[in-house]
Amino acid sequence: KPQKRKPISPLGFFGAKAHVEFQPKGVVGVVSPWNFPVNLTFIPLAGILAAGNRSIIKPSEFTPATSDLMRTMIASRFDETELTVVTGGPEVGAAFTALPFD
């Protein structure tokens, strides 16, 4: 549902109207690297979920313990259709990045 907001400008753009329409993109893929896997996964994920999108996360194969922990934590709180973690090696990563994300 659109929200009406006042336009922000020094002159106020006399007679102007502004509104916000929330339009989620769909499914967003997140590929997290081996260095700082938690930060570089969950910081973008906050914005993705706040915008109403769904997401698939592919953590690095070089951080198996962190990847398993993320998968367990996310599976306990989110439905698989909303947010999921896909683990695997370079073959899985190549297939993941080839997916047609929105």
Coordinates of C-alpha atoms in Angstrom, one line a residue:
K1 CA 0.0 0.0 0.0
P2 CA 1.6 3.4 -1.0
Q3 CA 2.5 5.8 1.8
K4 CA 2.2 9.5 1.3
R5 CA 5.2 11.5 2.4
K6 CA 6.2 15.2 2.1
P7 CA 8.9 15.8 -0.5
I8 CA 12.2 16.8 1.0
S9 CA 13.7 19.9 -0.7
P10 CA 14.6 23.5 0.3
L11 CA 11.8 24.9 -1.7
G12 CA 9.3 22.2 -1.0
F13 CA 8.4 21.8 -4.7
F14 CA 5.1 23.7 -4.3
G15 CA 2.1 21.3 -5.1
A16 CA 4.3 18.3 -5.4
K17 CA 3.3 14.9 -3.9
A18 CA 5.5 12.0 -3.0
H19 CA 4.7 8.4 -2.2
V20 CA 6.6 5.2 -1.5
E21 CA 5.6 1.9 -3.2
F22 CA 7.2 -1.2 -1.8
Q23 CA 8.1 -3.6 -4.6
P24 CA 10.2 -6.6 -3.6
K25 CA 12.5 -7.8 -6.3
G26 CA 11.9 -11.5 -5.7
V27 CA 14.7 -13.9 -4.9
V28 CA 18.2 -12.5 -4.1
G29 CA 21.3 -14.6 -4.1
V30 CA 24.1 -13.9 -1.5
V31 CA 27.5 -15.3 -2.1
S32 CA 29.7 -14.9 1.0
P33 CA 33.5 -15.1 1.0
W34 CA 35.8 -17.0 3.3
N35 CA 36.9 -13.8 5.2
F36 CA 34.3 -12.4 7.5
P37 CA 31.6 -14.8 6.4
V38 CA 29.1 -13.8 9.1
N39 CA 29.4 -10.0 8.5
L40 CA 29.4 -10.3 4.7
T41 CA 26.3 -12.5 4.8
F42 CA 24.1 -11.0 7.4
I43 CA 24.7 -7.3 6.6
P44 CA 23.3 -7.5 3.1
L45 CA 20.7 -10.0 4.3
A46 CA 19.2 -7.4 6.6
G47 CA 18.4 -5.1 3.7
I48 CA 17.2 -8.0 1.5
L49 CA 14.7 -9.2 4.1
A50 CA 13.7 -5.7 5.1
A51 CA 12.7 -5.0 1.4
G52 CA 10.4 -8.1 1.5
N53 CA 12.6 -10.3 -0.7
R54 CA 13.5 -13.9 -0.4
S55 CA 17.1 -15.0 -0.4
I56 CA 19.4 -18.0 -1.0
I57 CA 22.8 -17.9 0.7
K58 CA 25.9 -19.6 -0.6
P59 CA 28.7 -19.4 2.0
S60 CA 32.3 -20.2 1.1
E61 CA 33.4 -23.9 1.1
F62 CA 36.5 -22.8 3.1
T63 CA 34.4 -22.1 6.2
P64 CA 32.5 -25.4 6.7
A65 CA 31.8 -24.9 10.5
T66 CA 30.4 -21.4 10.0
S67 CA 28.4 -22.5 7.0
D68 CA 26.8 -25.4 8.9
L69 CA 26.1 -23.1 11.8
M70 CA 24.4 -20.5 9.5
R71 CA 22.4 -23.3 7.9
T72 CA 21.2 -24.7 11.2
M73 CA 20.3 -21.3 12.7
I74 CA 18.4 -20.1 9.6
A75 CA 16.6 -23.4 9.2
S76 CA 15.4 -23.2 12.8
R77 CA 13.8 -19.8 12.2
F78 CA 12.9 -19.4 8.6
D79 CA 10.8 -21.4 6.1
E80 CA 12.9 -22.9 3.3
T81 CA 10.9 -20.9 0.7
E82 CA 11.9 -17.6 2.5
L83 CA 15.5 -18.0 3.3
T84 CA 17.8 -21.0 2.8
V85 CA 21.6 -21.8 2.8
V86 CA 23.2 -23.9 0.1
T87 CA 26.6 -25.4 0.9
G88 CA 29.0 -27.1 -1.4
G89 CA 32.2 -26.7 -3.3
P90 CA 33.2 -24.8 -6.5
E91 CA 30.7 -26.8 -8.6
V92 CA 27.8 -25.8 -6.4
G93 CA 29.1 -22.2 -6.4
A94 CA 29.2 -22.2 -10.3
A95 CA 25.7 -23.6 -10.5
F96 CA 24.5 -21.1 -7.9
T97 CA 25.9 -18.0 -9.7
A98 CA 24.3 -19.3 -12.9
L99 CA 20.8 -19.2 -11.5
P100 CA 18.5 -16.5 -12.9
F101 CA 18.0 -14.4 -9.7
D102 CA 15.5 -11.5 -9.9

